Amino acid sequence: MAIQYMPTLVENHPGLLLRGGTVVDPSQALNRICDVAIRDGSISAVGDGLPDDGCRVFDVSGRYVFPGLVDLHAHICWGFTDIGLVPDDICPSTGVTAIVDAGSSSWPSQDAFRRIVAEPSRTRVFGFSNISSVGIPTAGTPELASLRFVDVDRSVAAVAGNRDLMTGIKIRMGRHLIGDNGIEPMRLAVEAADQANVPVMVHVGNTPCPLAGIMDLLRPGDIITHAYHGHPHGILDDHRAVWEDVIEGRSRGILMDVGHGAGSFSFDVARSAFEQGFFPDAISTDLYTVNVNGPVFDLPTTMSKMLNLGMPLEDIVESTTSIPAAAIGRNELGTLRPGAAADVAVFELEEGDFEFSDSHGNRRRWPRRLTCEMTLLDGEIVYERR
Ligand SMILES: [Zn+2]
């Protein structure tokens, strides 16, 4: 059912009031029914019985109100890679107000990323710069087959010269992508990230060594993406217990990110890990051209999978708002604190019989699904479900 729109009481008044929704904002330890008021593009108040005050009032009772979602891992370098999606095509209708490209571009393509992708986008766009100058032109390109494609100094300079846009270094550590270079590309990526004072995001799955060997090289705030893949060298041991040294690495502050993708999320791995309380820190899609029509679809579908697999809703919201925002050094995002930009996502938690697929062709029928009803960006309605 669509949201009931109540007519404007005073014409040309910029204020908006979301009345009576269940507001889940982990950045404020908030999970209860209350109102959210928006004025001049910012959150002006969150509380009970806020006055209409001439605002446009939306009755969102029975709905959830979240901070605008932050997708920490996607591919949006359309126009100069084969895998890139257009941010404004995929984000507004899914509650995503900020999206991070995970290494499609690198230092030679930084200006293209800015001009073609970031500047024309209404959605907030950020990026991780690939440690390989090749970037990711196609999903299967072995961008680290030669270390001649790595230039630490230029990688650092590209991040340092584009702080508003570039928020980290990306490396893909799959064996088919790194040739015979072993762990050396990782060492170079961490060195660049260290010098640029940003996190490194590591793509795992078919790595040349166990996950613990990768995590040994990482620092607090660095990110393991594809954490729940079903390939060799994953988070589970032969008895399906989460490796002790993986738990230890995470307790040092290394973030575990979903990065679902076309080949990197297994229901069975996630189920076993969740039963042991090993939930992701960040939930991201790894959306690109070949998975946007399934099995990934979008961030709400990915969140719905986590919900049906047993992750608490409040944790799911934190993993798609304040945690990914902090991971890219943007604590001002992913929150409904008064004064913050009014990036807001209104969701319905639908009940029914829904089918979901993981990246390994496994299907599940589950009873709950999160569906975006409305998205606000800087207080402007950029999507409303009809
Ligand atoms: Zn990716």
mmCIF file of N, CA, C and O in Angstrom, residues 160-245:
data_model
loop_
_atom_site.group_PDB
_atom_site.id
_atom_site.type_symbol
_atom_site.label_atom_id
_atom_site.label_comp_id
_atom_site.label_asym_id
_atom_site.label_seq_id
_atom_site.Cartn_x
_atom_site.Cartn_y
_atom_site.Cartn_z
ATOM 1 N N ALA A 160 44.989 11.292 -2.270
ATOM 2 C CA ALA A 160 45.267 12.523 -1.519
ATOM 3 C C ALA A 160 44.754 13.760 -2.264
ATOM 4 O O ALA A 160 44.358 14.743 -1.641
ATOM 5 N N GLY A 161 44.743 13.708 -3.580
ATOM 6 C CA GLY A 161 44.286 14.844 -4.372
ATOM 7 C C GLY A 161 42.794 14.851 -4.640
ATOM 8 O O GLY A 161 42.279 15.764 -5.294
ATOM 9 N N ASN A 162 42.090 13.844 -4.135
ATOM 10 C CA ASN A 162 40.640 13.726 -4.387
ATOM 11 C C ASN A 162 39.903 13.261 -3.129
ATOM 12 O O ASN A 162 39.090 12.345 -3.172
ATOM 13 N N ARG A 163 40.219 13.909 -2.017
ATOM 14 C CA ARG A 163 39.680 13.461 -0.728
ATOM 15 C C ARG A 163 38.149 13.502 -0.681
ATOM 16 O O ARG A 163 37.523 12.760 0.073
ATOM 17 N N ASP A 164 37.547 14.405 -1.444
ATOM 18 C CA ASP A 164 36.089 14.509 -1.427
ATOM 19 C C ASP A 164 35.432 13.300 -2.079
ATOM 20 O O ASP A 164 34.259 13.018 -1.853
ATOM 21 N N LEU A 165 36.187 12.582 -2.890
ATOM 22 C CA LEU A 165 35.637 11.499 -3.707
ATOM 23 C C LEU A 165 36.221 10.132 -3.347
ATOM 24 O O LEU A 165 35.482 9.158 -3.224
ATOM 25 N N MET A 166 37.539 10.068 -3.205
ATOM 26 C CA MET A 166 38.207 8.779 -3.042
ATOM 27 C C MET A 166 38.417 8.484 -1.563
ATOM 28 O O MET A 166 39.055 9.258 -0.851
ATOM 29 N N THR A 167 37.877 7.349 -1.115
ATOM 30 C CA THR A 167 37.835 7.068 0.321
ATOM 31 C C THR A 167 38.600 5.803 0.706
ATOM 32 O O THR A 167 38.543 5.382 1.856
ATOM 33 N N GLY A 168 39.311 5.200 -0.237
ATOM 34 C CA GLY A 168 40.056 4.001 0.125
ATOM 35 C C GLY A 168 40.770 3.399 -1.067
ATOM 36 O O GLY A 168 40.703 3.913 -2.193
ATOM 37 N N ILE A 169 41.487 2.310 -0.789
ATOM 38 C CA ILE A 169 42.210 1.540 -1.807
ATOM 39 C C ILE A 169 41.548 0.172 -1.915
ATOM 40 O O ILE A 169 41.209 -0.439 -0.897
ATOM 41 N N LYS A 170 41.368 -0.301 -3.133
ATOM 42 C CA LYS A 170 40.748 -1.621 -3.350
ATOM 43 C C LYS A 170 41.771 -2.575 -3.947
ATOM 44 O O LYS A 170 42.586 -2.191 -4.797
ATOM 45 N N ILE A 171 41.683 -3.827 -3.497
ATOM 46 C CA ILE A 171 42.493 -4.874 -4.123
ATOM 47 C C ILE A 171 41.670 -6.143 -4.239
ATOM 48 O O ILE A 171 40.948 -6.520 -3.298
ATOM 49 N N ARG A 172 41.762 -6.809 -5.380
ATOM 50 C CA ARG A 172 41.111 -8.107 -5.565
ATOM 51 C C ARG A 172 42.189 -9.183 -5.464
ATOM 52 O O ARG A 172 43.121 -9.219 -6.273
ATOM 53 N N MET A 173 42.039 -10.064 -4.465
ATOM 54 C CA MET A 173 43.089 -11.057 -4.184
ATOM 55 C C MET A 173 42.737 -12.464 -4.653
ATOM 56 O O MET A 173 43.246 -13.441 -4.107
ATOM 57 N N GLY A 174 41.885 -12.600 -5.651
ATOM 58 C CA GLY A 174 41.600 -13.931 -6.206
ATOM 59 C C GLY A 174 42.793 -14.422 -7.025
ATOM 60 O O GLY A 174 43.448 -13.633 -7.718
ATOM 61 N N ARG A 175 43.039 -15.739 -6.955
ATOM 62 C CA ARG A 175 44.226 -16.282 -7.644
ATOM 63 C C ARG A 175 44.190 -16.061 -9.151
ATOM 64 O O ARG A 175 45.231 -15.867 -9.777
ATOM 65 N N HIS A 176 42.975 -16.073 -9.724
ATOM 66 C CA HIS A 176 42.883 -15.865 -11.164
ATOM 67 C C HIS A 176 43.104 -14.404 -11.557
ATOM 68 O O HIS A 176 43.173 -14.091 -12.737
ATOM 69 N N LEU A 177 43.212 -13.533 -10.560
ATOM 70 C CA LEU A 177 43.384 -12.097 -10.839
ATOM 71 C C LEU A 177 44.798 -11.608 -10.565
ATOM 72 O O LEU A 177 45.197 -10.542 -11.044
ATOM 73 N N ILE A 178 45.562 -12.380 -9.786
ATOM 74 C CA ILE A 178 46.875 -11.887 -9.332
ATOM 75 C C ILE A 178 48.045 -12.692 -9.885
ATOM 76 O O ILE A 178 49.205 -12.444 -9.500
ATOM 77 N N GLY A 179 47.769 -13.647 -10.791
ATOM 78 C CA GLY A 179 48.861 -14.427 -11.374
ATOM 79 C C GLY A 179 49.684 -15.124 -10.310
ATOM 80 O O GLY A 179 49.145 -15.702 -9.362
ATOM 81 N N ASP A 180 51.001 -15.053 -10.451
ATOM 82 C CA ASP A 180 51.893 -15.736 -9.506
ATOM 83 C C ASP A 180 52.452 -14.767 -8.462
ATOM 84 O O ASP A 180 53.514 -15.013 -7.894
ATOM 85 N N ASN A 181 51.745 -13.698 -8.218
ATOM 86 C CA ASN A 181 52.319 -12.660 -7.358
ATOM 87 C C ASN A 181 52.105 -12.873 -5.866
ATOM 88 O O ASN A 181 52.573 -12.084 -5.043
ATOM 89 N N GLY A 182 51.366 -13.938 -5.535
ATOM 90 C CA GLY A 182 51.222 -14.279 -4.110
ATOM 91 C C GLY A 182 50.653 -13.127 -3.311
ATOM 92 O O GLY A 182 49.713 -12.451 -3.726
ATOM 93 N N ILE A 183 51.250 -12.897 -2.143
ATOM 94 C CA ILE A 183 50.725 -11.915 -1.204
ATOM 95 C C ILE A 183 51.268 -10.499 -1.478
ATOM 96 O O ILE A 183 50.808 -9.520 -0.886
ATOM 97 N N GLU A 184 52.229 -10.404 -2.421
ATOM 98 C CA GLU A 184 52.894 -9.110 -2.651
ATOM 99 C C GLU A 184 51.920 -7.972 -3.027
ATOM 100 O O GLU A 184 52.066 -6.848 -2.519
ATOM 101 N N PRO A 185 50.919 -8.207 -3.884
ATOM 102 C CA PRO A 185 49.997 -7.099 -4.189
ATOM 103 C C PRO A 185 49.291 -6.560 -2.944
ATOM 104 O O PRO A 185 49.053 -5.356 -2.833
ATOM 105 N N MET A 186 48.996 -7.444 -1.988
ATOM 106 C CA MET A 186 48.365 -7.029 -0.729
ATOM 107 C C MET A 186 49.260 -6.078 0.032
ATOM 108 O O MET A 186 48.819 -5.060 0.565
ATOM 109 N N ARG A 187 50.537 -6.461 0.091
ATOM 110 C CA ARG A 187 51.504 -5.626 0.825
ATOM 111 C C ARG A 187 51.553 -4.217 0.222
ATOM 112 O O ARG A 187 51.572 -3.218 0.939
ATOM 113 N N LEU A 188 51.539 -4.144 -1.103
ATOM 114 C CA LEU A 188 51.590 -2.847 -1.784
ATOM 115 C C LEU A 188 50.296 -2.048 -1.549
ATOM 116 O O LEU A 188 50.338 -0.825 -1.358
ATOM 117 N N ALA A 189 49.163 -2.736 -1.553
ATOM 118 C CA ALA A 189 47.880 -2.045 -1.328
ATOM 119 C C ALA A 189 47.832 -1.446 0.075
ATOM 120 O O ALA A 189 47.382 -0.308 0.267
ATOM 121 N N VAL A 190 48.287 -2.223 1.057
ATOM 122 C CA VAL A 190 48.278 -1.728 2.445
ATOM 123 C C VAL A 190 49.258 -0.565 2.580
ATOM 124 O O VAL A 190 48.961 0.432 3.259
ATOM 125 N N GLU A 191 50.390 -0.669 1.893
ATOM 126 C CA GLU A 191 51.375 0.419 1.947
ATOM 127 C C GLU A 191 50.754 1.716 1.392
ATOM 128 O O GLU A 191 50.890 2.790 1.992
ATOM 129 N N ALA A 192 50.057 1.619 0.267
ATOM 130 C CA ALA A 192 49.423 2.800 -0.330
ATOM 131 C C ALA A 192 48.333 3.355 0.585
ATOM 132 O O ALA A 192 48.240 4.568 0.815
ATOM 133 N N ALA A 193 47.506 2.454 1.126
ATOM 134 C CA ALA A 193 46.420 2.890 2.006
ATOM 135 C C ALA A 193 46.971 3.555 3.259
ATOM 136 O O ALA A 193 46.436 4.558 3.747
ATOM 137 N N ASP A 194 48.054 3.002 3.763
ATOM 138 C CA ASP A 194 48.700 3.548 4.951
ATOM 139 C C ASP A 194 49.193 4.971 4.680
ATOM 140 O O ASP A 194 48.953 5.885 5.460
ATOM 141 N N GLN A 195 49.867 5.145 3.550
ATOM 142 C CA GLN A 195 50.396 6.477 3.210
ATOM 143 C C GLN A 195 49.268 7.477 2.958
ATOM 144 O O GLN A 195 49.403 8.660 3.285
ATOM 145 N N ALA A 196 48.175 7.010 2.360
ATOM 146 C CA ALA A 196 47.061 7.914 2.050
ATOM 147 C C ALA A 196 46.115 8.076 3.239
ATOM 148 O O ALA A 196 45.189 8.890 3.193
ATOM 149 N N ASN A 197 46.361 7.288 4.292
ATOM 150 C CA ASN A 197 45.544 7.324 5.500
ATOM 151 C C ASN A 197 44.069 7.020 5.217
ATOM 152 O O ASN A 197 43.168 7.752 5.644
ATOM 153 N N VAL A 198 43.869 5.960 4.466
ATOM 154 C CA VAL A 198 42.507 5.488 4.150
ATOM 155 C C VAL A 198 42.471 3.968 4.355
ATOM 156 O O VAL A 198 43.526 3.322 4.424
ATOM 157 N N PRO A 199 41.282 3.387 4.432
ATOM 158 C CA PRO A 199 41.210 1.925 4.539
ATOM 159 C C PRO A 199 41.494 1.227 3.217
ATOM 160 O O PRO A 199 41.385 1.832 2.150
ATOM 161 N N VAL A 200 41.874 -0.037 3.334
ATOM 162 C CA VAL A 200 41.968 -0.879 2.147
ATOM 163 C C VAL A 200 40.815 -1.875 2.202
ATOM 164 O O VAL A 200 40.450 -2.360 3.277
ATOM 165 N N MET A 201 40.180 -2.107 1.047
ATOM 166 C CA MET A 201 39.130 -3.126 0.940
ATOM 167 C C MET A 201 39.696 -4.285 0.135
ATOM 168 O O MET A 201 40.159 -4.088 -0.991
ATOM 169 N N VAL A 202 39.644 -5.487 0.735
ATOM 170 C CA VAL A 202 40.222 -6.663 0.091
ATOM 171 C C VAL A 202 39.119 -7.608 -0.378
ATOM 172 O O VAL A 202 38.302 -8.074 0.428
ATOM 173 N N HIS A 203 39.093 -7.876 -1.673
ATOM 174 C CA HIS A 203 38.208 -8.901 -2.248
ATOM 175 C C HIS A 203 38.845 -10.253 -1.959
ATOM 176 O O HIS A 203 39.985 -10.495 -2.329
ATOM 177 N N VAL A 204 38.101 -11.134 -1.246
ATOM 178 C CA VAL A 204 38.604 -12.479 -0.961
ATOM 179 C C VAL A 204 37.728 -13.522 -1.658
ATOM 180 O O VAL A 204 36.646 -13.220 -2.144
ATOM 181 N N GLY A 205 38.218 -14.757 -1.656
ATOM 182 C CA GLY A 205 37.594 -15.861 -2.405
ATOM 183 C C GLY A 205 38.653 -16.407 -3.336
ATOM 184 O O GLY A 205 39.178 -15.661 -4.169
ATOM 185 N N ASN A 206 38.997 -17.691 -3.175
ATOM 186 C CA ASN A 206 40.104 -18.279 -3.956
ATOM 187 C C ASN A 206 41.399 -17.495 -3.798
ATOM 188 O O ASN A 206 42.133 -17.279 -4.761
ATOM 189 N N THR A 207 41.669 -17.057 -2.586
ATOM 190 C CA THR A 207 42.918 -16.335 -2.304
ATOM 191 C C THR A 207 44.086 -17.320 -2.281
ATOM 192 O O THR A 207 43.877 -18.530 -2.102
ATOM 193 N N PRO A 208 45.337 -16.833 -2.446
ATOM 194 C CA PRO A 208 46.487 -17.749 -2.453
ATOM 195 C C PRO A 208 46.853 -18.270 -1.065
ATOM 196 O O PRO A 208 47.729 -19.123 -0.949
ATOM 197 N N CYS A 209 46.204 -17.765 -0.029
ATOM 198 C CA CYS A 209 46.496 -18.239 1.334
ATOM 199 C C CYS A 209 45.206 -18.176 2.142
ATOM 200 O O CYS A 209 44.233 -17.559 1.714
ATOM 201 N N PRO A 210 45.167 -18.827 3.313
ATOM 202 C CA PRO A 210 43.970 -18.740 4.164
ATOM 203 C C PRO A 210 43.646 -17.294 4.543
ATOM 204 O O PRO A 210 44.527 -16.429 4.534
ATOM 205 N N LEU A 211 42.371 -17.073 4.898
ATOM 206 C CA LEU A 211 41.910 -15.719 5.221
ATOM 207 C C LEU A 211 42.736 -15.086 6.339
ATOM 208 O O LEU A 211 43.020 -13.884 6.314
ATOM 209 N N ALA A 212 43.141 -15.902 7.296
ATOM 210 C CA ALA A 212 43.917 -15.351 8.412
ATOM 211 C C ALA A 212 45.222 -14.720 7.913
ATOM 212 O O ALA A 212 45.682 -13.705 8.453
ATOM 213 N N GLY A 213 45.802 -15.304 6.872
ATOM 214 C CA GLY A 213 47.036 -14.748 6.316
ATOM 215 C C GLY A 213 46.808 -13.381 5.682
ATOM 216 O O GLY A 213 47.688 -12.506 5.708
ATOM 217 N N ILE A 214 45.630 -13.195 5.108
ATOM 218 C CA ILE A 214 45.248 -11.883 4.554
ATOM 219 C C ILE A 214 45.020 -10.901 5.702
ATOM 220 O O ILE A 214 45.536 -9.776 5.703
ATOM 221 N N MET A 215 44.263 -11.354 6.715
ATOM 222 C CA MET A 215 43.894 -10.446 7.816
ATOM 223 C C MET A 215 45.112 -10.019 8.623
ATOM 224 O O MET A 215 45.142 -8.926 9.186
ATOM 225 N N ASP A 216 46.147 -10.883 8.662
ATOM 226 C CA ASP A 216 47.379 -10.539 9.387
ATOM 227 C C ASP A 216 48.002 -9.248 8.866
ATOM 228 O O ASP A 216 48.695 -8.541 9.601
ATOM 229 N N LEU A 217 47.781 -8.973 7.580
ATOM 230 C CA LEU A 217 48.398 -7.787 6.972
ATOM 231 C C LEU A 217 47.538 -6.529 7.149
ATOM 232 O O LEU A 217 47.974 -5.431 6.800
ATOM 233 N N LEU A 218 46.299 -6.706 7.637
ATOM 234 C CA LEU A 218 45.362 -5.584 7.673
ATOM 235 C C LEU A 218 45.372 -4.844 9.011
ATOM 236 O O LEU A 218 45.795 -5.374 10.034
ATOM 237 N N ARG A 219 44.871 -3.613 8.927
ATOM 238 C CA ARG A 219 44.843 -2.721 10.092
ATOM 239 C C ARG A 219 43.388 -2.500 10.517
ATOM 240 O O ARG A 219 42.465 -2.699 9.727
ATOM 241 N N PRO A 220 43.146 -2.036 11.753
ATOM 242 C CA PRO A 220 41.771 -1.697 12.147
ATOM 243 C C PRO A 220 41.155 -0.730 11.138
ATOM 244 O O PRO A 220 41.820 0.221 10.704
ATOM 245 N N GLY A 221 39.906 -0.992 10.744
ATOM 246 C CA GLY A 221 39.230 -0.123 9.772
ATOM 247 C C GLY A 221 39.328 -0.638 8.351
ATOM 248 O O GLY A 221 38.580 -0.197 7.477
ATOM 249 N N ASP A 222 40.272 -1.559 8.108
ATOM 250 C CA ASP A 222 40.338 -2.182 6.786
ATOM 251 C C ASP A 222 39.155 -3.145 6.633
ATOM 252 O O ASP A 222 38.537 -3.558 7.622
ATOM 253 N N ILE A 223 38.855 -3.496 5.378
ATOM 254 C CA ILE A 223 37.599 -4.195 5.087
ATOM 255 C C ILE A 223 37.859 -5.477 4.293
ATOM 256 O O ILE A 223 38.546 -5.449 3.270
ATOM 257 N N ILE A 224 37.307 -6.578 4.794
ATOM 258 C CA ILE A 224 37.244 -7.822 4.007
ATOM 259 C C ILE A 224 35.887 -7.833 3.309
ATOM 260 O O ILE A 224 34.850 -7.803 3.971
ATOM 261 N N THR A 225 35.883 -7.856 1.980
ATOM 262 C CA THR A 225 34.603 -7.936 1.273
ATOM 263 C C THR A 225 34.449 -9.320 0.654
ATOM 264 O O THR A 225 35.448 -9.995 0.388
ATOM 265 N N HIS A 226 33.196 -9.745 0.448
ATOM 266 C CA HIS A 226 32.838 -11.120 0.072
ATOM 267 C C HIS A 226 33.061 -12.069 1.255
ATOM 268 O O HIS A 226 33.453 -13.227 1.083
ATOM 269 N N ALA A 227 32.817 -11.590 2.467
ATOM 270 C CA ALA A 227 33.150 -12.354 3.677
ATOM 271 C C ALA A 227 32.437 -13.707 3.746
ATOM 272 O O ALA A 227 32.948 -14.633 4.362
ATOM 273 N N TYR A 228 31.258 -13.816 3.119
ATOM 274 C CA TYR A 228 30.477 -15.055 3.240
ATOM 275 C C TYR A 228 30.459 -15.846 1.932
ATOM 276 O O TYR A 228 29.484 -16.523 1.597
ATOM 277 N N HIS A 229 31.567 -15.773 1.167
ATOM 278 C CA HIS A 229 31.648 -16.521 -0.095
ATOM 279 C C HIS A 229 31.727 -18.021 0.195
ATOM 280 O O HIS A 229 32.025 -18.440 1.322
ATOM 281 N N GLY A 230 31.459 -18.815 -0.829
ATOM 282 C CA GLY A 230 31.468 -20.269 -0.647
ATOM 283 C C GLY A 230 32.660 -20.935 -1.310
ATOM 284 O O GLY A 230 32.607 -22.133 -1.616
ATOM 285 N N HIS A 231 33.741 -20.206 -1.534
ATOM 286 C CA HIS A 231 34.939 -20.736 -2.199
ATOM 287 C C HIS A 231 35.993 -21.145 -1.160
ATOM 288 O O HIS A 231 35.820 -20.873 0.028
ATOM 289 N N PRO A 232 37.094 -21.752 -1.601
ATOM 290 C CA PRO A 232 38.152 -22.110 -0.645
ATOM 291 C C PRO A 232 38.693 -20.887 0.103
ATOM 292 O O PRO A 232 38.618 -19.766 -0.389
ATOM 293 N N HIS A 233 39.267 -21.155 1.280
ATOM 294 C CA HIS A 233 39.856 -20.118 2.138
ATOM 295 C C HIS A 233 38.817 -19.116 2.627
ATOM 296 O O HIS A 233 39.021 -17.903 2.588
ATOM 297 N N GLY A 234 37.694 -19.648 3.108
ATOM 298 C CA GLY A 234 36.634 -18.792 3.649
ATOM 299 C C GLY A 234 36.742 -18.623 5.156
ATOM 300 O O GLY A 234 37.786 -18.883 5.759
ATOM 301 N N ILE A 235 35.612 -18.201 5.751
ATOM 302 C CA ILE A 235 35.615 -17.915 7.193
ATOM 303 C C ILE A 235 35.399 -19.168 8.037
ATOM 304 O O ILE A 235 35.632 -19.138 9.240
ATOM 305 N N LEU A 236 34.958 -20.292 7.394
ATOM 306 C CA LEU A 236 34.627 -21.501 8.160
ATOM 307 C C LEU A 236 35.725 -22.562 8.051
ATOM 308 O O LEU A 236 36.325 -22.734 6.978
ATOM 309 N N ASP A 237 35.932 -23.289 9.157
ATOM 310 C CA ASP A 237 36.873 -24.412 9.113
ATOM 311 C C ASP A 237 36.140 -25.681 8.646
ATOM 312 O O ASP A 237 34.962 -25.627 8.281
ATOM 313 N N ASP A 238 36.822 -26.822 8.685
ATOM 314 C CA ASP A 238 36.239 -28.064 8.175
ATOM 315 C C ASP A 238 35.007 -28.505 8.963
ATOM 316 O O ASP A 238 34.210 -29.317 8.492
ATOM 317 N N HIS A 239 34.860 -28.015 10.181
ATOM 318 C CA HIS A 239 33.691 -28.365 11.015
ATOM 319 C C HIS A 239 32.639 -27.257 10.995
ATOM 320 O O HIS A 239 31.768 -27.210 11.858
ATOM 321 N N ARG A 240 32.767 -26.356 10.063
ATOM 322 C CA ARG A 240 31.834 -25.241 9.854
ATOM 323 C C ARG A 240 31.815 -24.262 11.023
ATOM 324 O O ARG A 240 30.840 -23.532 11.239
ATOM 325 N N ALA A 241 32.884 -24.236 11.784
ATOM 326 C CA ALA A 241 33.036 -23.210 12.825
ATOM 327 C C ALA A 241 33.820 -22.050 12.223
ATOM 328 O O ALA A 241 34.684 -22.256 11.362
ATOM 329 N N VAL A 242 33.507 -20.827 12.658
ATOM 330 C CA VAL A 242 34.283 -19.676 12.190
ATOM 331 C C VAL A 242 35.692 -19.791 12.767
ATOM 332 O O VAL A 242 35.870 -20.030 13.967
ATOM 333 N N TRP A 243 36.692 -19.663 11.902
ATOM 334 C CA TRP A 243 38.090 -19.775 12.335
ATOM 335 C C TRP A 243 38.368 -18.831 13.506
ATOM 336 O O TRP A 243 37.996 -17.657 13.472
ATOM 337 N N GLU A 244 39.080 -19.346 14.500
ATOM 338 C CA GLU A 244 39.437 -18.531 15.664
ATOM 339 C C GLU A 244 40.223 -17.289 15.259
ATOM 340 O O GLU A 244 40.012 -16.189 15.777
ATOM 341 N N ASP A 245 41.162 -17.465 14.316
ATOM 342 C CA ASP A 245 41.990 -16.295 13.967
ATOM 343 C C ASP A 245 41.224 -15.274 13.124
ATOM 344 O O ASP A 245 41.595 -14.102 13.076
#
